[in-house]
PDB file of C-alpha atoms in Angstrom:
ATOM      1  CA  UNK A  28      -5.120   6.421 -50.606  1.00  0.00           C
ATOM      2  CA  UNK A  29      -1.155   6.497 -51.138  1.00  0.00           C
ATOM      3  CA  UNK A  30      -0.111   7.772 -47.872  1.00  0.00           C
ATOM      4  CA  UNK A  31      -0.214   6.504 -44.503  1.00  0.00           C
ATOM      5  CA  UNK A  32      -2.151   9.320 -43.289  1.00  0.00           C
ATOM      6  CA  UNK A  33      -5.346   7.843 -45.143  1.00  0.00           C
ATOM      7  CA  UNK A  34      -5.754   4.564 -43.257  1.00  0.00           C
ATOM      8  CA  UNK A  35      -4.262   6.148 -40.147  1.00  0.00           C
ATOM      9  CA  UNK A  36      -7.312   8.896 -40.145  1.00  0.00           C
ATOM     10  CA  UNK A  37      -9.805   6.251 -40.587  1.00  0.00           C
ATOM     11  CA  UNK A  38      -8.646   3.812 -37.786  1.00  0.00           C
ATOM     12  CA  UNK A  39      -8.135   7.114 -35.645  1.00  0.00           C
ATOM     13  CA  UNK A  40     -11.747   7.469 -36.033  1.00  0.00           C
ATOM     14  CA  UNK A  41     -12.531   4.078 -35.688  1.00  0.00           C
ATOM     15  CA  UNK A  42     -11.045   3.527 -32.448  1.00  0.00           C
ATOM     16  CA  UNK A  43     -11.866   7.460 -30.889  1.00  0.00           C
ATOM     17  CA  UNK A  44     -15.242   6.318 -30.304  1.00  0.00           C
ATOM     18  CA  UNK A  45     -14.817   3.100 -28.758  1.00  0.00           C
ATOM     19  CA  UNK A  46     -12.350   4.900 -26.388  1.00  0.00           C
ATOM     20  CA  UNK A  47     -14.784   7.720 -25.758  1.00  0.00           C
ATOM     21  CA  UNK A  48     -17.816   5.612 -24.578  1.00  0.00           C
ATOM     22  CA  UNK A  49     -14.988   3.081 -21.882  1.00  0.00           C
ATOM     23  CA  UNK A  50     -13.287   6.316 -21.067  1.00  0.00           C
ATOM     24  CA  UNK A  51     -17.416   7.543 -20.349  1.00  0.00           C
ATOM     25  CA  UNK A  52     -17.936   4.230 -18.288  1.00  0.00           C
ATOM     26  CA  UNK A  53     -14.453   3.912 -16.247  1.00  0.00           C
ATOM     27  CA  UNK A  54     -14.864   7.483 -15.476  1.00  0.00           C
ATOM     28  CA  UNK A  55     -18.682   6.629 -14.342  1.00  0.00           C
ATOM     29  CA  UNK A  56     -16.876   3.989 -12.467  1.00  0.00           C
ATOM     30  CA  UNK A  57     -14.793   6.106 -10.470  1.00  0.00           C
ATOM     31  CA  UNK A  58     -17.209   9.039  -9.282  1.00  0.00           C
ATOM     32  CA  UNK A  59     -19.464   5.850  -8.331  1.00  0.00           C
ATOM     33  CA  UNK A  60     -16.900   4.503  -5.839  1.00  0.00           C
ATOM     34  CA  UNK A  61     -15.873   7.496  -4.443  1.00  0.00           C
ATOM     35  CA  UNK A  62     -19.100   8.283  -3.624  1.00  0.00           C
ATOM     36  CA  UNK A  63     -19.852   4.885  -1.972  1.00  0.00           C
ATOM     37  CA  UNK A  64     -16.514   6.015  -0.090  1.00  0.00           C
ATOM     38  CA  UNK A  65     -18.026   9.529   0.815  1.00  0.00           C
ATOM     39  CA  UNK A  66     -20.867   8.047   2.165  1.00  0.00           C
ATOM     40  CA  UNK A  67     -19.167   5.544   4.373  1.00  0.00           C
ATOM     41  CA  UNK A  68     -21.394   2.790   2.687  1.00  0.00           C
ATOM     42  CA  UNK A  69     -17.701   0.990   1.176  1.00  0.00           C
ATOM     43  CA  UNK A  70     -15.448   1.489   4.172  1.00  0.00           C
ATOM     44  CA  UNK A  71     -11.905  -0.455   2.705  1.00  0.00           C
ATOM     45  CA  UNK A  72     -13.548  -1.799   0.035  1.00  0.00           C
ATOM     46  CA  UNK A  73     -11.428  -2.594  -3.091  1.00  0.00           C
ATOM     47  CA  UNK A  74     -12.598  -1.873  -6.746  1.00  0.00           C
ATOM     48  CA  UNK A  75     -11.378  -2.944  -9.822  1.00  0.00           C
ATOM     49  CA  UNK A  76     -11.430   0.638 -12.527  1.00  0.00           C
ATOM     50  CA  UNK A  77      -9.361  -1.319 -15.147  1.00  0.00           C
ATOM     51  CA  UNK A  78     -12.027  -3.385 -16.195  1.00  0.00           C
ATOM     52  CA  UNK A  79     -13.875  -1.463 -19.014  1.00  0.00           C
ATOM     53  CA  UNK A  80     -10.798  -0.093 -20.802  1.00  0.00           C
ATOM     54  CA  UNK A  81      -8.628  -3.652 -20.630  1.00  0.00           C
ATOM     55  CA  UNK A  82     -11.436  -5.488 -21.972  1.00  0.00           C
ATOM     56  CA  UNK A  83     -12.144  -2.776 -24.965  1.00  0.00           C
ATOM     57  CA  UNK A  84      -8.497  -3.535 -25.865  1.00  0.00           C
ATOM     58  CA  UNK A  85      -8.863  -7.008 -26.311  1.00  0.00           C
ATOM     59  CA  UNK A  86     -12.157  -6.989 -28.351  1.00  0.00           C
ATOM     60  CA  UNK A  87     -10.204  -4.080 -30.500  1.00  0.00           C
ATOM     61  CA  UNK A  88      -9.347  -5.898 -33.074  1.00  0.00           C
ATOM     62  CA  UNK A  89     -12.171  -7.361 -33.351  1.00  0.00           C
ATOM     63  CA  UNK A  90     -14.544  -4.033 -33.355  1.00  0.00           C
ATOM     64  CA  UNK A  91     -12.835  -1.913 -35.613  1.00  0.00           C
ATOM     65  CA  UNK A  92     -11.487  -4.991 -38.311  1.00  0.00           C
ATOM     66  CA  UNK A  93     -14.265  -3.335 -40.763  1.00  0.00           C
ATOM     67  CA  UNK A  94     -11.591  -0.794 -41.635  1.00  0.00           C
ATOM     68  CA  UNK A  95      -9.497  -3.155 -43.344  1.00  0.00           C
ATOM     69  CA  UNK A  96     -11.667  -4.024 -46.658  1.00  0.00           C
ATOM     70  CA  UNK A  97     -13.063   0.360 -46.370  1.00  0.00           C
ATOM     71  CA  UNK A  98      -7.999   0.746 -46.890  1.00  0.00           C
ATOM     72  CA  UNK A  99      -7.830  -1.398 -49.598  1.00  0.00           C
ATOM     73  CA  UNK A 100     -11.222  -0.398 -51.259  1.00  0.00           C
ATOM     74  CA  UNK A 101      -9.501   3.134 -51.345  1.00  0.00           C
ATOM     75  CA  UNK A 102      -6.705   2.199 -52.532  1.00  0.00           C
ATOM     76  CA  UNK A 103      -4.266   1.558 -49.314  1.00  0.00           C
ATOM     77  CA  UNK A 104      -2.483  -1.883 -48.673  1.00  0.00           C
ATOM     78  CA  UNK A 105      -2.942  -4.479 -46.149  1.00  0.00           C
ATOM     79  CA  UNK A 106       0.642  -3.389 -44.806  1.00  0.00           C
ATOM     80  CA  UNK A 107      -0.943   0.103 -44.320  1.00  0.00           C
ATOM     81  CA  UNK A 108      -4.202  -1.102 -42.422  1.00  0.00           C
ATOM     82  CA  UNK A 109      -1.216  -2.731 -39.793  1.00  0.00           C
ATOM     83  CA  UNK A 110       0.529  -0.311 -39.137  1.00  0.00           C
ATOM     84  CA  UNK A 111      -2.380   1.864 -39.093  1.00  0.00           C
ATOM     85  CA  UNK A 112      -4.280  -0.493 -36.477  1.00  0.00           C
ATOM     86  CA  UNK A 113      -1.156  -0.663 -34.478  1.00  0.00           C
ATOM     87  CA  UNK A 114       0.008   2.843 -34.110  1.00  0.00           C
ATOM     88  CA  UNK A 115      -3.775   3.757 -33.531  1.00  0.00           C
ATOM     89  CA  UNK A 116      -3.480   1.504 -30.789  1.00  0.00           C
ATOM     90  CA  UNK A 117      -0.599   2.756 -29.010  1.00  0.00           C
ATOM     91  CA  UNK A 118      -1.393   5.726 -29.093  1.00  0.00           C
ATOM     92  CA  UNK A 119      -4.912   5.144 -27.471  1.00  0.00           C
ATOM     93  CA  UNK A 120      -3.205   2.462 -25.167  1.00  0.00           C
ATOM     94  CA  UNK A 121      -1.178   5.362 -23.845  1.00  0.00           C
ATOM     95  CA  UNK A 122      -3.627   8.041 -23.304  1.00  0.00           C
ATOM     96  CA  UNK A 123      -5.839   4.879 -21.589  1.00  0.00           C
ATOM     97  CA  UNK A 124      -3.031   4.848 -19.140  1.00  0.00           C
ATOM     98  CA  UNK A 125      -2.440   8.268 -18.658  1.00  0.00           C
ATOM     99  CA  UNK A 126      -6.573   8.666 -18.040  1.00  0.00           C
ATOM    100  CA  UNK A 127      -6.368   5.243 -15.809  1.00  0.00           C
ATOM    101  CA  UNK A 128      -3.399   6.232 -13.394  1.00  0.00           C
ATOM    102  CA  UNK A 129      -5.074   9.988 -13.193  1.00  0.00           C
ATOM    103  CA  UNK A 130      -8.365   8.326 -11.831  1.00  0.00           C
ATOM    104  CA  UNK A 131      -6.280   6.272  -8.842  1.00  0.00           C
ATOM    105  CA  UNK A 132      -4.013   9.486  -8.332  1.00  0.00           C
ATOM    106  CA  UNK A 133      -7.047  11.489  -7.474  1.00  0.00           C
ATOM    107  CA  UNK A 134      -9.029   8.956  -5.397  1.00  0.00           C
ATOM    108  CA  UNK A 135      -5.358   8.522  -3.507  1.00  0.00           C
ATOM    109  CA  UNK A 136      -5.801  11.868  -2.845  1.00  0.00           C
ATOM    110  CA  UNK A 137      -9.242  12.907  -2.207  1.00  0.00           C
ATOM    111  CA  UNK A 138     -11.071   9.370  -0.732  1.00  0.00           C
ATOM    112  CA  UNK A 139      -8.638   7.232   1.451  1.00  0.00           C
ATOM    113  CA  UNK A 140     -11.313   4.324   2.498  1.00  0.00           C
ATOM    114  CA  UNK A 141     -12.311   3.312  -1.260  1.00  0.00           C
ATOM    115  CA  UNK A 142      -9.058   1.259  -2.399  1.00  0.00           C
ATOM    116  CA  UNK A 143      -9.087   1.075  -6.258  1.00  0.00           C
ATOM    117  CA  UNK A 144      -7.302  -2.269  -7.176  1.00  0.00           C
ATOM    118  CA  UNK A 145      -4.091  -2.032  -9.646  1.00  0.00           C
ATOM    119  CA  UNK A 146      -2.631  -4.897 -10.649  1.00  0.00           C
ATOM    120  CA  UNK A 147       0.625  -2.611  -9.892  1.00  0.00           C
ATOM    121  CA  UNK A 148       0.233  -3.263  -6.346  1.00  0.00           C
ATOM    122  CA  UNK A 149       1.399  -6.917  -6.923  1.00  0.00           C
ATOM    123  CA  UNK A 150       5.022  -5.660  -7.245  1.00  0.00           C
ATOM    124  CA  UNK A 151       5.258  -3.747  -3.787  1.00  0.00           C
ATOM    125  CA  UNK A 152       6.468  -0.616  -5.399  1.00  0.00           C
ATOM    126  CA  UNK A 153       4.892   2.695  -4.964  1.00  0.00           C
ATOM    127  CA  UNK A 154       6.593   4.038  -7.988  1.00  0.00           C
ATOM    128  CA  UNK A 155       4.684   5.716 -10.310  1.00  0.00           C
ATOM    129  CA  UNK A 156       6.548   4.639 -13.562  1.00  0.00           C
ATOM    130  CA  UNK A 157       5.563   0.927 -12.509  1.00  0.00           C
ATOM    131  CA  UNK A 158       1.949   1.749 -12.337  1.00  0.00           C
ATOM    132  CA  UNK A 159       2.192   2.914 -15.581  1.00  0.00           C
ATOM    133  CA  UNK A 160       4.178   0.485 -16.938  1.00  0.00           C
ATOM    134  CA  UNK A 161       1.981  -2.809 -16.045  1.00  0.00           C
ATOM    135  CA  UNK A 162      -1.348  -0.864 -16.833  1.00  0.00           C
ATOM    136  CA  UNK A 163       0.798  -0.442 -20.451  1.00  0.00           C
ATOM    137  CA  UNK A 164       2.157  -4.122 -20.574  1.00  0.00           C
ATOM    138  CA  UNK A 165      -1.493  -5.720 -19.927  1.00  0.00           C
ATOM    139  CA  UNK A 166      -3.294  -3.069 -22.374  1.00  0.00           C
ATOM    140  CA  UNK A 167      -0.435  -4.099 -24.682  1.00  0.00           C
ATOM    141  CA  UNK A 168      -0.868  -7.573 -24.504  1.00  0.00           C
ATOM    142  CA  UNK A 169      -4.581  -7.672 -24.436  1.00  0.00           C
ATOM    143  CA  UNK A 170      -4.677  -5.859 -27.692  1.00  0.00           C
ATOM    144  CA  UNK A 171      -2.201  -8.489 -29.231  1.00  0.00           C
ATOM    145  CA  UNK A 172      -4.036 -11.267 -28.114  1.00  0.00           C
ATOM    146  CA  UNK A 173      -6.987 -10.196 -29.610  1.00  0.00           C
ATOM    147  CA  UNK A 174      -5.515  -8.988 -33.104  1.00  0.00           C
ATOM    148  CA  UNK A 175      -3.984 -12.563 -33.014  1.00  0.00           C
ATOM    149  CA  UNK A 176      -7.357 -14.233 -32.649  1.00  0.00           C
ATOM    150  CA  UNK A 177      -9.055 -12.171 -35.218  1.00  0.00           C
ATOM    151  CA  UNK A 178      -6.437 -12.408 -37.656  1.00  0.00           C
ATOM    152  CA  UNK A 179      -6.174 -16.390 -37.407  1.00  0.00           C
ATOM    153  CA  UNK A 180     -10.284 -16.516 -37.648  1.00  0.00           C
ATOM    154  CA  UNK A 181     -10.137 -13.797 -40.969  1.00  0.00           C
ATOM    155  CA  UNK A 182      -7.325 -15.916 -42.797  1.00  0.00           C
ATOM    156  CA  UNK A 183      -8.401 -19.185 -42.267  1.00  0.00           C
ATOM    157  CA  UNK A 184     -11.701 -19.378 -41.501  1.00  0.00           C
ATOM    158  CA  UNK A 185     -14.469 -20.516 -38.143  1.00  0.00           C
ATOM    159  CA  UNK A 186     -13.974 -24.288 -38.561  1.00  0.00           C
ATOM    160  CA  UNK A 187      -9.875 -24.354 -38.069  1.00  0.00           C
ATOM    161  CA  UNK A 188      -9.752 -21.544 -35.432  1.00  0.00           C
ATOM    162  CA  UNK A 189     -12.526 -22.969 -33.460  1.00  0.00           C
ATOM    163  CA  UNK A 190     -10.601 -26.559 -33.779  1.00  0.00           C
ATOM    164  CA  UNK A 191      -7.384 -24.740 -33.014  1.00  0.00           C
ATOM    165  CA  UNK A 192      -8.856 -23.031 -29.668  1.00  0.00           C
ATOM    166  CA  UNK A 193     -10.176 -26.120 -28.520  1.00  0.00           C
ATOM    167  CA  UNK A 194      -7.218 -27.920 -28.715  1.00  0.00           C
ATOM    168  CA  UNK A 195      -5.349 -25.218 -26.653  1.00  0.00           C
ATOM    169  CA  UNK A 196      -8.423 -25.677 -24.022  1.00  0.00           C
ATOM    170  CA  UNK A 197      -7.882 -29.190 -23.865  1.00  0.00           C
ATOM    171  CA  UNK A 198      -4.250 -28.825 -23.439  1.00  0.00           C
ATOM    172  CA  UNK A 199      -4.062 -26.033 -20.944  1.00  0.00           C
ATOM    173  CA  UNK A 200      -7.005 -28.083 -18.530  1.00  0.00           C
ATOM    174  CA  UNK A 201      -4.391 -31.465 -18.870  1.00  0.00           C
ATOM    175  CA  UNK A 202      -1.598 -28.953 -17.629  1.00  0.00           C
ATOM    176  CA  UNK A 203      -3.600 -27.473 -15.288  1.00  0.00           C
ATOM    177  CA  UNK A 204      -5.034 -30.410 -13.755  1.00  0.00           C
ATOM    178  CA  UNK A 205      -2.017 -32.482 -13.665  1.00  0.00           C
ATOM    179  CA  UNK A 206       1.229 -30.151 -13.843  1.00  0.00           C
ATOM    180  CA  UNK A 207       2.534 -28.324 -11.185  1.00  0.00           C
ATOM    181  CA  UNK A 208       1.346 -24.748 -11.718  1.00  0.00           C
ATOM    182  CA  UNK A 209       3.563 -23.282  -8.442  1.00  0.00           C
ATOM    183  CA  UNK A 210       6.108 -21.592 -10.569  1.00  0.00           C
ATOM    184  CA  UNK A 211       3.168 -19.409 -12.211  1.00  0.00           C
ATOM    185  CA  UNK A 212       1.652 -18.445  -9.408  1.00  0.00           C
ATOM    186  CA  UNK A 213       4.756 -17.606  -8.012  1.00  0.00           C
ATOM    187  CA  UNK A 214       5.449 -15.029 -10.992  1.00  0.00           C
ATOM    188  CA  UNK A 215       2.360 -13.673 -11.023  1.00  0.00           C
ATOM    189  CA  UNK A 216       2.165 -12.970  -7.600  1.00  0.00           C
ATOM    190  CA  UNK A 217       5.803 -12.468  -6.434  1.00  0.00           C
ATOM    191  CA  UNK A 218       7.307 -11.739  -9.420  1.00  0.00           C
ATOM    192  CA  UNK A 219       5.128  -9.402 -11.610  1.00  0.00           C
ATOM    193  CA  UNK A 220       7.151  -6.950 -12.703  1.00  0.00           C
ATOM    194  CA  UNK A 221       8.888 -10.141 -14.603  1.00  0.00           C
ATOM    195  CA  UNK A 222       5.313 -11.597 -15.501  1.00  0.00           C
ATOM    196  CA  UNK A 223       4.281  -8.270 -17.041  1.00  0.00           C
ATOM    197  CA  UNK A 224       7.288  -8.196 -19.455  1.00  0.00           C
ATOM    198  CA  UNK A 225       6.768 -11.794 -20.411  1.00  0.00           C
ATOM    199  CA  UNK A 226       3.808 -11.172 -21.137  1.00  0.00           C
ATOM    200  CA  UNK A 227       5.149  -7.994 -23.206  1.00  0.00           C
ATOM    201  CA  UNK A 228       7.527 -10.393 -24.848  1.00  0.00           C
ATOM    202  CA  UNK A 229       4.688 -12.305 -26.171  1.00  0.00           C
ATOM    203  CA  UNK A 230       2.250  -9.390 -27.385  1.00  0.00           C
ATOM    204  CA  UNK A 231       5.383  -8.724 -29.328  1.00  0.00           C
ATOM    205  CA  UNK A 232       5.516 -12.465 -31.360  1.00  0.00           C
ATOM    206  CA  UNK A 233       1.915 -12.158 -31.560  1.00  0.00           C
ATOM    207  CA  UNK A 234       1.441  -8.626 -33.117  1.00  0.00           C
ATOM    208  CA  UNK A 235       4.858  -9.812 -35.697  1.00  0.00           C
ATOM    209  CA  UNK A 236       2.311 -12.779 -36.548  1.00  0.00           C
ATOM    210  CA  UNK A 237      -0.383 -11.219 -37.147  1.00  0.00           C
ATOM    211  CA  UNK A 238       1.682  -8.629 -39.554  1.00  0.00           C
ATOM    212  CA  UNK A 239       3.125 -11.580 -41.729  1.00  0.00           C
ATOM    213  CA  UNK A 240      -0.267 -13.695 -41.543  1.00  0.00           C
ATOM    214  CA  UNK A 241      -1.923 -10.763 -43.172  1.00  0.00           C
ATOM    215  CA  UNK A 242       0.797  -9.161 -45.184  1.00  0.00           C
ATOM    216  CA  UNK A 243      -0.736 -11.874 -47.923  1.00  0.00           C
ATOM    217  CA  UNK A 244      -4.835 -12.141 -46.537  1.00  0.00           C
ATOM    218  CA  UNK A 245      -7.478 -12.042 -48.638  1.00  0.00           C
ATOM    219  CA  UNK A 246      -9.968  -9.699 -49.443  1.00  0.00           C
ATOM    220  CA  UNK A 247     -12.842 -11.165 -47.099  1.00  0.00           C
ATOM    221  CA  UNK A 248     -12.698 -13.766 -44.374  1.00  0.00           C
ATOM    222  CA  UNK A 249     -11.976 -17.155 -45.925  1.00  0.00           C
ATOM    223  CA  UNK A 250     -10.334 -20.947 -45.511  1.00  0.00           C
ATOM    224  CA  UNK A 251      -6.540 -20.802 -46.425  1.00  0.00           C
ATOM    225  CA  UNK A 252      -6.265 -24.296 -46.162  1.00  0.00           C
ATOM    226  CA  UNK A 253      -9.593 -25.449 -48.673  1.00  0.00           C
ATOM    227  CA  UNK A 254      -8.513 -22.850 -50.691  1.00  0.00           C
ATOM    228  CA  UNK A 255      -5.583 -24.283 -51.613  1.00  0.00           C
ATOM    229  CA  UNK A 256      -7.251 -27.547 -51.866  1.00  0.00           C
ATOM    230  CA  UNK A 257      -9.652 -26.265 -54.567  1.00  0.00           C
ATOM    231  CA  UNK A 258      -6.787 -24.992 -56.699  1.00  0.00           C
ATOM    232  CA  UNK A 259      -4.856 -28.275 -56.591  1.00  0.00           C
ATOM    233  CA  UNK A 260      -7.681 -29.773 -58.747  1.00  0.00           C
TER     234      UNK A 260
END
């Protein structure tokens, strides 16, 4: 496996069924509400359709991680199982949009007492492109946060990420509790189409992590840290 096209085919097919069976269930999703809006049963009821395909994003990383030891068994390189992971991503991130904004275009059209929640409608625009764009900037991030997670547990191991996570729990509760979390409601709500690119800002630094945290991994999940320890006796 020399060429990117190697590990690119195999996450390709890695990820095409995991998209196939959310595409399956969002699409279930839809025909279910618009019935229930046919019928009269759901008159102005609101529906959230993103759910299935955002949450497949963020347990990505974590499904389809098995392709990483099949690359380098074959002869590709961790930098190759990245890019690979990434690009497959995108891709599929877009075409989850595309499918997404196709299934609220139609109800729009077809059933006006079922309202289909989009996060979108936070930013008072009826543009199209901004649909698209915060369905893109949460799929985006989602998958990020995700790869991060995995890639911290692969590299160094249940005890430290788990002691790691908690920490940030404890921390965001003391912030929570005591800080003044105005401002971030305010962003979120008023301001999303800046909260969205935050929060593209930040998929970034975590998706540049997880490249240089396993530009070096090892072969199988392991502890950096008592690694090291071991080899300094």
């Amino acid at each position: 496996m020399n060429t990117f096209t190697g590990p690119f085919k195999l996450m390709m097919r890695e990820m095409s069924l995991t998209f196939y069976i959310n595409a399956a269930i969002t699409f279930v999703l839809f025909a279910f509400y618009n019935i229930l809006g046919f019928i009269g049963v759901a008159d102005a009821g609101s529906f959230i359709l993103f759910g299935p395909l955002f949450i497949v994003f963020l347990i990505y990383p974590f499904a389809n991680f098995s392709g990483y030891k099949y690359i380098l068994s074959l002869g590709g390189t961790r930098k190759q199982f990245v890019f690979a992971l990434y690009l497959t991503a995108f891709i599929y991130g877009v075409i989850s949009v595309v499918v997404l904004n196709l299934f609220y275009l139609i109800t729009n059209h077809i059933n006006g007492s079922i309202n289909l929640l989009h996060l979108a409608e936070l930013t008072k625009s009826s543009n199209w492109l901004v649909y698209v764009w915060v369905d893109f900037c949460w799929l985006f991030f989602l998958f990020s946060l995700g790869m991060i997670i995995k890639t911290i547990w692969f590299n160094y191991g249940t005890i430290l990420s788990l002691s790691a996570a908690t920490f940030l729990v404890v921390i965001g509760t003391i912030v929570v509790v005591f800080g003044d979390m105005g401002w971030l409601t305010e962003l979120i709500f008023t301001k999303h189409l800046q909260f969205v690119a935050i929060l593209l800002g930040i998929a970034i630094v975590f998706l540049l992590s997880a490249y240089l945290l396993m530009k070096n991994a090892p072969l199988e999940k392991s502890n950096r840290m008592f690694i090291r320890q071991k080899k300094a006796f």
